[in-house]
Tab-separated table of C-alpha atoms in Angstrom:
chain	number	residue	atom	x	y	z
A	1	UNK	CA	41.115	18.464	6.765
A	2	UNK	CA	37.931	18.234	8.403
A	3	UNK	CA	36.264	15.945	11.056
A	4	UNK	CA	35.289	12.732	9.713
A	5	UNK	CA	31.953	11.705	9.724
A	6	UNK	CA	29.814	8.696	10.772
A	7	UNK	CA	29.562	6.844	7.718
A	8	UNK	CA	26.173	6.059	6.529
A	9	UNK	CA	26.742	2.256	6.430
A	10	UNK	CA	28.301	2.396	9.945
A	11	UNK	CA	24.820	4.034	10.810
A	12	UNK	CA	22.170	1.369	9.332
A	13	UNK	CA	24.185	-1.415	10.828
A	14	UNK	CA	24.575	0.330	14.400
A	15	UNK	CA	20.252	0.903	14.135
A	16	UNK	CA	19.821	-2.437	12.744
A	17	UNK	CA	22.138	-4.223	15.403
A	18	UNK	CA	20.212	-2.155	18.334
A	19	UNK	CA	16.902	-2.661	16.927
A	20	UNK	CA	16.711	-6.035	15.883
A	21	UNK	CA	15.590	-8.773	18.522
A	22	UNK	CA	19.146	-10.797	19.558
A	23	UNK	CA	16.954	-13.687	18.321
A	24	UNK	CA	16.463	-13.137	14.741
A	25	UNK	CA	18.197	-15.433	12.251
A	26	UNK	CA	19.976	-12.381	11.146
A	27	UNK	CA	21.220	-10.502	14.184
A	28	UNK	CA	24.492	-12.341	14.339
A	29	UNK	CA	25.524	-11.768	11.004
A	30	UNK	CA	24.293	-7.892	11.284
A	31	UNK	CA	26.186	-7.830	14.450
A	32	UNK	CA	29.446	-9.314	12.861
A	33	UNK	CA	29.261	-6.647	10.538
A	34	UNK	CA	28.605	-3.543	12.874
A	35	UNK	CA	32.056	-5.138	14.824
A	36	UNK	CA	34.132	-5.042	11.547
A	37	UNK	CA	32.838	-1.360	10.850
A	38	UNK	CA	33.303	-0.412	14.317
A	39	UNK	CA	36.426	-1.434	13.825
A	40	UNK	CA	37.432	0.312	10.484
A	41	UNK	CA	36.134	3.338	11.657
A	42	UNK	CA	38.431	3.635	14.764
A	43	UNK	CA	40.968	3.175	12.584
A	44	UNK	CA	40.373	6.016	10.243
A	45	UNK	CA	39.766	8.026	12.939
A	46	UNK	CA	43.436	7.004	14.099
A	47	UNK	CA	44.577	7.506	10.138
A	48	UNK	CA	42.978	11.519	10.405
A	49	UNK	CA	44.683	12.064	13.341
A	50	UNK	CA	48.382	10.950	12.108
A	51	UNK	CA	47.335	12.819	8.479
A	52	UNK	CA	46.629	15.832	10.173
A	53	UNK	CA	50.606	15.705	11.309
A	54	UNK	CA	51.909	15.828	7.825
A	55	UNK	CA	53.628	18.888	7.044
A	56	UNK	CA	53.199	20.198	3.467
A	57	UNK	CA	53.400	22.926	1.378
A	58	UNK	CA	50.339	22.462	-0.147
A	59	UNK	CA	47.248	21.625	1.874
A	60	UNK	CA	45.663	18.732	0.029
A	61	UNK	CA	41.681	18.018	-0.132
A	62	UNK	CA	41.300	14.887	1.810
A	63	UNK	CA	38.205	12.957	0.848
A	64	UNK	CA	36.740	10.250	3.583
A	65	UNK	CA	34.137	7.035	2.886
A	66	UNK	CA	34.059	8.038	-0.341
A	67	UNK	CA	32.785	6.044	-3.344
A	68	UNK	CA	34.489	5.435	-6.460
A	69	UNK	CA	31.942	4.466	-9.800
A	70	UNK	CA	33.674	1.282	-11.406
A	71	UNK	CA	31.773	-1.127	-14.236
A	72	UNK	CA	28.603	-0.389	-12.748
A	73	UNK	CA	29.487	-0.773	-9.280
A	74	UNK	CA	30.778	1.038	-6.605
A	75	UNK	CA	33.777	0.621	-5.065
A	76	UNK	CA	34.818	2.173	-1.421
A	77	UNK	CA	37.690	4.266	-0.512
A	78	UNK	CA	38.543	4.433	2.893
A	79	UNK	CA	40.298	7.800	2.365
A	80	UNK	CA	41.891	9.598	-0.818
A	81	UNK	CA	44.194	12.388	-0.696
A	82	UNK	CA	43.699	14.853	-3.498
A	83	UNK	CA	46.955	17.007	-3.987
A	84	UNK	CA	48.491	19.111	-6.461
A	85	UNK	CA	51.843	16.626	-7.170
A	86	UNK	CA	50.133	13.464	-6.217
A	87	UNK	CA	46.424	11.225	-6.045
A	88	UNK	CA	47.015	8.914	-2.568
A	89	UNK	CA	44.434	6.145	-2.202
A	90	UNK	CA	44.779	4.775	1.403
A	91	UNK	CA	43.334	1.454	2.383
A	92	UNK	CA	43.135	1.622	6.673
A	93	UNK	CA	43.468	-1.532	8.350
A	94	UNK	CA	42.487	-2.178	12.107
A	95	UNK	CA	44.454	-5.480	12.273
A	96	UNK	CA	46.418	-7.610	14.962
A	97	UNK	CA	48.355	-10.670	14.862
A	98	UNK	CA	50.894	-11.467	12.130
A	99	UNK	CA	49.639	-10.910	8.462
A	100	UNK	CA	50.952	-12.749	5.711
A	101	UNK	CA	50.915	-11.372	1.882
A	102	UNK	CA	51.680	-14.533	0.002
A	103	UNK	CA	53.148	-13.515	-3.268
A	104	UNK	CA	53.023	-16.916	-5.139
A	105	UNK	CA	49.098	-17.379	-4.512
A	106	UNK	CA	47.667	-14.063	-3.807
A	107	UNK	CA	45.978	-14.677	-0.597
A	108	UNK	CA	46.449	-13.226	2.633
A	109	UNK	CA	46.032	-15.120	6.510
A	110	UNK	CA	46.862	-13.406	9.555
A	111	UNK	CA	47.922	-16.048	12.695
A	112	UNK	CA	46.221	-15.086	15.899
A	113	UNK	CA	46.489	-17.098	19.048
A	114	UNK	CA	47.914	-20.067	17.393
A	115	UNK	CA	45.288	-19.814	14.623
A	116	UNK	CA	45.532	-19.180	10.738
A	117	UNK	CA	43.054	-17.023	9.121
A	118	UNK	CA	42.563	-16.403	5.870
A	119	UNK	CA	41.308	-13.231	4.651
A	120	UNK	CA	40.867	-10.644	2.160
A	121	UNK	CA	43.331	-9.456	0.340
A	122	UNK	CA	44.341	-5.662	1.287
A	123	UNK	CA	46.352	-5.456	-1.247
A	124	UNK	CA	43.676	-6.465	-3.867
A	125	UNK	CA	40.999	-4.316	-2.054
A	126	UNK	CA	43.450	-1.313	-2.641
A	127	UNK	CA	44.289	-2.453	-5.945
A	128	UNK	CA	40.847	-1.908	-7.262
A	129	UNK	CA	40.544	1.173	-5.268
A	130	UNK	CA	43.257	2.876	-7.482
A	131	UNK	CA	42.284	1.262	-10.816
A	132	UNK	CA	38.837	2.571	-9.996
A	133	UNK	CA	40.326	5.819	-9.151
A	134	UNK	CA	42.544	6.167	-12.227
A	135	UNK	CA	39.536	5.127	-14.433
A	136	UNK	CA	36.925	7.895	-12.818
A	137	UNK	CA	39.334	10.939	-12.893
A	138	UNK	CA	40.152	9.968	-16.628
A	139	UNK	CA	36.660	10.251	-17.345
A	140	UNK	CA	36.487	13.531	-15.753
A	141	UNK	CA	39.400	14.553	-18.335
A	142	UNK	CA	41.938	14.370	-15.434
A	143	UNK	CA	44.323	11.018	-16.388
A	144	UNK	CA	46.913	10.940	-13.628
A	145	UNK	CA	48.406	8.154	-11.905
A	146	UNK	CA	47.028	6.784	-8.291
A	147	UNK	CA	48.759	6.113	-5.743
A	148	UNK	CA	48.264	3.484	-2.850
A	149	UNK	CA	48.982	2.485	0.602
A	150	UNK	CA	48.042	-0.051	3.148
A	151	UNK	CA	47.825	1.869	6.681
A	152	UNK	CA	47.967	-0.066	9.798
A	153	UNK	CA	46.103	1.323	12.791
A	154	UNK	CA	46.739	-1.249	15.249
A	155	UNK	CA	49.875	-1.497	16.813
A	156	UNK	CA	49.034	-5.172	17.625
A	157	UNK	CA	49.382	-5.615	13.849
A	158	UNK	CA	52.988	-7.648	12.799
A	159	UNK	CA	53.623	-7.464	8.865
A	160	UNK	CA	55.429	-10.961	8.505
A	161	UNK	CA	55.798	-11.084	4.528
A	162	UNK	CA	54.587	-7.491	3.250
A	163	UNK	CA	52.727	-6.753	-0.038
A	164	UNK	CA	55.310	-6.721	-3.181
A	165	UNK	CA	53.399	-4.062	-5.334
A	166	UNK	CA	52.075	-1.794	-2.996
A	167	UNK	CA	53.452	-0.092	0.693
A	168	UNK	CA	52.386	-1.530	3.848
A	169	UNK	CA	53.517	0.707	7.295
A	170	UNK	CA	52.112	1.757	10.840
A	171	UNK	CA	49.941	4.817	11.430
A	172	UNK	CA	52.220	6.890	12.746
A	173	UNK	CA	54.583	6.759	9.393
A	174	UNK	CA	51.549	8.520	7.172
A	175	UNK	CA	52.628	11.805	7.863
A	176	UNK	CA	56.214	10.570	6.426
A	177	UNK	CA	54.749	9.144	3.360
A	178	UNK	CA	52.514	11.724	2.818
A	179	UNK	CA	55.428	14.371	3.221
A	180	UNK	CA	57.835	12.194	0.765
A	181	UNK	CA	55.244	11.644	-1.956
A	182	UNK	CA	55.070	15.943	-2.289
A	183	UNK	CA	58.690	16.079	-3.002
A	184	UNK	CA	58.967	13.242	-5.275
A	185	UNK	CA	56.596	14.615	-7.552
A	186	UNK	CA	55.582	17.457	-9.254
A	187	UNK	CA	52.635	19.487	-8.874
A	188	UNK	CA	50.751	19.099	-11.876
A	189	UNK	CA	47.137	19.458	-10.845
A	190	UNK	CA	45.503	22.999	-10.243
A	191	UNK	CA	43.299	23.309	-7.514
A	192	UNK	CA	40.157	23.862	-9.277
A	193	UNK	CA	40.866	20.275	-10.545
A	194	UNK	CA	41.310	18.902	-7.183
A	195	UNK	CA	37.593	20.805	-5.988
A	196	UNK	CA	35.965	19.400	-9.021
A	197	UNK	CA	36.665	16.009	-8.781
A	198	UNK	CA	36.150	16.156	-5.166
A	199	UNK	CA	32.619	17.685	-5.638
A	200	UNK	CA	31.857	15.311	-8.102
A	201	UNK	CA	32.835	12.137	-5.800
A	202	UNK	CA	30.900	13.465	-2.613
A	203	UNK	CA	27.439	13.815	-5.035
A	204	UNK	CA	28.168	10.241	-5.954
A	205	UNK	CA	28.761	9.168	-2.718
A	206	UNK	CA	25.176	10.768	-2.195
A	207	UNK	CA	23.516	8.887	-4.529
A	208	UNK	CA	24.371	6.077	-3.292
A	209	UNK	CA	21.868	3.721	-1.469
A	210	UNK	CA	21.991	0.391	0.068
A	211	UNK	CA	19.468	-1.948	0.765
A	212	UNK	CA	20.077	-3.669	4.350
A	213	UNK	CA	16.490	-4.934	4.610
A	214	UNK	CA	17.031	-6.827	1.969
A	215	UNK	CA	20.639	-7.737	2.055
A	216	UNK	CA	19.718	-8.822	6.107
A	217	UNK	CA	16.547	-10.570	5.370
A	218	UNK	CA	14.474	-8.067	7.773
A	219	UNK	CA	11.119	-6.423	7.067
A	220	UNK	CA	9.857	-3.878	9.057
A	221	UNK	CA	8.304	-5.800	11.847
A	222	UNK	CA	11.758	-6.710	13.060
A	223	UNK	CA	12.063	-3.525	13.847
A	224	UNK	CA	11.862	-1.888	17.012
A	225	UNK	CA	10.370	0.835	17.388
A	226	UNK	CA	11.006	3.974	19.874
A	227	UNK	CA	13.520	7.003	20.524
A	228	UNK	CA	16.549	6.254	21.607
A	229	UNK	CA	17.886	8.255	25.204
A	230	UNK	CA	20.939	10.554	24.374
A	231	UNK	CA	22.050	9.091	28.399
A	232	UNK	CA	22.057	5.649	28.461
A	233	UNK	CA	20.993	4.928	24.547
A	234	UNK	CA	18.312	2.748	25.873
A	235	UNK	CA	15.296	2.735	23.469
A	236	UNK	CA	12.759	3.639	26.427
A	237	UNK	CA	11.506	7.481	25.578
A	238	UNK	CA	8.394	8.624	26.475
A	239	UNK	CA	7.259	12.041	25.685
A	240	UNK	CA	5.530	13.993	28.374
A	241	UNK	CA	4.852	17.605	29.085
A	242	UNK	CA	6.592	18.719	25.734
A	243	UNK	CA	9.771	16.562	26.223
A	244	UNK	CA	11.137	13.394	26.012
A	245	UNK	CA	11.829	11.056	29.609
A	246	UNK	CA	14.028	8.254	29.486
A	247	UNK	CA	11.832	5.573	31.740
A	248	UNK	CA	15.589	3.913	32.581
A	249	UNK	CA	17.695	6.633	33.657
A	250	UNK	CA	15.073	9.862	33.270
A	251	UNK	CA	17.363	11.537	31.207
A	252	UNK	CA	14.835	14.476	29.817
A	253	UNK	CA	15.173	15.856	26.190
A	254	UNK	CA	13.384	18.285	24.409
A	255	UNK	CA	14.691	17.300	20.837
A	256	UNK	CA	15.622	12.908	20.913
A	257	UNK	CA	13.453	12.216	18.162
A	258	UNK	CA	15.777	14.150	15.810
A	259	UNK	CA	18.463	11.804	16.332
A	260	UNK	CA	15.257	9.128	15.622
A	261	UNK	CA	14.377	10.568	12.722
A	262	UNK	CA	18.141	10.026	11.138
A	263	UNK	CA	17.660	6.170	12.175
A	264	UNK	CA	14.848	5.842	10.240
A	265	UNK	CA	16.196	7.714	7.473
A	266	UNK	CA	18.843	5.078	7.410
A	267	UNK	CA	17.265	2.432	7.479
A	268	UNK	CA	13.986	3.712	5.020
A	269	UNK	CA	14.662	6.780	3.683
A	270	UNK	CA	14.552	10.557	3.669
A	271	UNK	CA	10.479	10.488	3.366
A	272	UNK	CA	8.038	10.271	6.100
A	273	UNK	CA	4.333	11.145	6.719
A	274	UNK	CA	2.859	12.099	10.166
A	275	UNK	CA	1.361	8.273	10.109
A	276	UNK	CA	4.539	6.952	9.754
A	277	UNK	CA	6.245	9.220	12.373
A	278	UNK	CA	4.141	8.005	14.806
A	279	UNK	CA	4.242	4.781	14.419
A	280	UNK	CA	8.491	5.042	14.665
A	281	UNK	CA	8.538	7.480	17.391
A	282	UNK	CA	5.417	5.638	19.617
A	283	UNK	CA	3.710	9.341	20.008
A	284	UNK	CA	0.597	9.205	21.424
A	285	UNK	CA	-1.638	11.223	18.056
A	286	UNK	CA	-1.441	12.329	14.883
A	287	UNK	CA	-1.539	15.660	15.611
A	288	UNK	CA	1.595	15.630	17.873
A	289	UNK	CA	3.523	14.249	14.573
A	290	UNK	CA	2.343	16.713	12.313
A	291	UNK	CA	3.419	19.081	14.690
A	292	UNK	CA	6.933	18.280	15.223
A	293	UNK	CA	7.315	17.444	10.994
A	294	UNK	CA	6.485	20.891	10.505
A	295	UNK	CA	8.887	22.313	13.137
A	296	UNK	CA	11.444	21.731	11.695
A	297	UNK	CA	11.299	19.572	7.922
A	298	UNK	CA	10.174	20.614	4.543
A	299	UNK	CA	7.441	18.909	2.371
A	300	UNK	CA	7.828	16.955	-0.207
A	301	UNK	CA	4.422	17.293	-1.731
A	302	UNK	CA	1.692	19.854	-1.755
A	303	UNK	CA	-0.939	16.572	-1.130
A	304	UNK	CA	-3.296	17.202	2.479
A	305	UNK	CA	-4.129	13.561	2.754
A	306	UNK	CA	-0.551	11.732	2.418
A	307	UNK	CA	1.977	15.287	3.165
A	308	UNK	CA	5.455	13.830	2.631
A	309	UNK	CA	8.407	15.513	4.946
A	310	UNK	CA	11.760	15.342	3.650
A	311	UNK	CA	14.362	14.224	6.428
A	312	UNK	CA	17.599	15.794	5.622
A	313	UNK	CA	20.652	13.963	6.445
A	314	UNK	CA	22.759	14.753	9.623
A	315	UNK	CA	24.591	11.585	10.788
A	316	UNK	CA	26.500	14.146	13.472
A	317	UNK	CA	23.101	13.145	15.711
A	318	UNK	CA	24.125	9.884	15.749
A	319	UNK	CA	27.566	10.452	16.700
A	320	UNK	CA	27.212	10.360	20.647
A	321	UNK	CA	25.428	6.841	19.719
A	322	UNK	CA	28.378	5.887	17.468
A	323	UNK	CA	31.113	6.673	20.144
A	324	UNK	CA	28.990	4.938	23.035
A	325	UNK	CA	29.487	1.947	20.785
A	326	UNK	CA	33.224	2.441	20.003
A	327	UNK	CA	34.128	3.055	23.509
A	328	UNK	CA	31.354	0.118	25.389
């Protein structure tokens, strides 16, 4: 099935959050976010984990963070589950308290502590997943019916009045439903369908781009700048005698600015110039940035005055970062 990877979102808010000053007007809100990602994405790495259980005949091509094209738009799936006998949307959950699915008005709460919440709807969000779903493999001549499922990761979670038109269960009963769904239905779907519509959701998930300076209200002198230490992710580097020394813990590195480079790739783009590299890393010349661009990233243009590098994606630098987070 495959590791699951940070997801790019869960990136730009984790930079943003650690590189914005705790006294901007937006740092609360960015940091309410990261939380609710955080979240999300310990849950799905919970949801992987119980998948991975399911025993099957056929091995199904299980997509993660993926997004699904709908009236312009773009709407997230958590995880889908391509198989030969069924199409399994699943919307994760990393919930506690008591959660309420009121049928008559279409809203959900949850009661923590005493205290009634209201909410989005799960059951809507996974609604539109699946319509979304159904709608995009049509278009790719491949009409089959979705399915959906609301996964709880947390334990702490207690379904009071459950969703009427979709399932609602604990983590560790995916493997169950997964395993159920294969011999309820009949395989229908070749697996050169289920590769082509996978490789055709992962470029669109590519294309994809958000825009958190705006969305956040920052511009780029909210920004601080700096490499992060791979030991105590302090943004202190300095770089001495060909390597990187954390000024906090002296944790030396010969390659930090890698993981760097991905944070500003997040947050800008997947262009830099030398002049910009410096600026983001805090190296001491020019010279020392053109040096380490053409180490190890290709151009973008042939142009001796402005060279543009291309910074190829690879969010797996970020993951020590990511788990530090998960796990503070």
């Amino acid at each position: 099935m495959g590791k699951r990877s940070v997801p790019e979102r869960l990136a730009a808010l984790a930079v943003l959050e650690s590189r914005v000053s705790p006294g901007h007007r937006s740092y609360s809100r960015t940091k309410s976010d990261l939380d609710m990602r955080l979240a999300g994405f310990a849950g799905e790495k919970k949801a992987d984990f119980y998948l991975e259980e399911a025993r099957m005949k056929d091995k199904p091509l299980v997509l993660k963070d993926v997004m699904i094209p709908s009236g312009g738009k773009h709407v997230q799936v958590d995880t889908l589950v391509l198989h030969p006998a069924f199409i399994l949307v699943l919307e994760i959950k990393n919930m506690t308290g008591e959660l309420h699915f009121d049928e008559d008005t279409g809203q959900f709460y949850r009661v923590k502590n005493g205290v009634r919440e209201g909410m989005r709807n799960p059951e809507d969000q996974l609604n539109r997943a699946v319509i979304a779903t159904e709608r995009f493999l049509a278009s790719i001549d491949l009409p089959v019916r979705v399915h959906g499922a609301i996964v709880l990761a947390s334990y702490n979670g207690l379904i009071v009045q459950a969703p009427v038109s979709r399932p609602i269960f604990p983590v560790d009963r995916l493997p169950g439903h997964i395993e159920k769904l294969e011999k309820e239905n009949r395989a229908i779907l070749r697996r050169s369908d289920l590769q082509y519509a996978a490789d055709a959701l992962n470029l669109l998930s590519r294309e994809k781009k958000d825009q958190y300076f705006k969305w956040y209200n920052l511009t780029g002198i909210d920004i601080e700048t700096g490499v992060r230490c791979p030991g105590c992710f302090k943004i202190v580097m300095d770089r001495m005698h060909g390597k990187w020394i954390c000024k906090s813990c002296n944790t030396a590195s010969a390659d930090a600015h890698l993981a760097a480079l991905q944070e500003y790739r997040v947050m800008y783009g997947d262009e830099i110039t030398s002049k910009k590299m410096m600026d983001f890393l805090q190296l001491p010349n020019l010279s020392l940035a053109n040096r380490l661009l053409r180490e190890r990233f290709p151009t973008v243009n042939n142009s001796k005055r402005n060279k543009r590098y291309r910074i190829e994606p690879d969010l797996s630098l970020m993951e020590p970062f990511i788990n530090h987070l998960l796990y503070r």
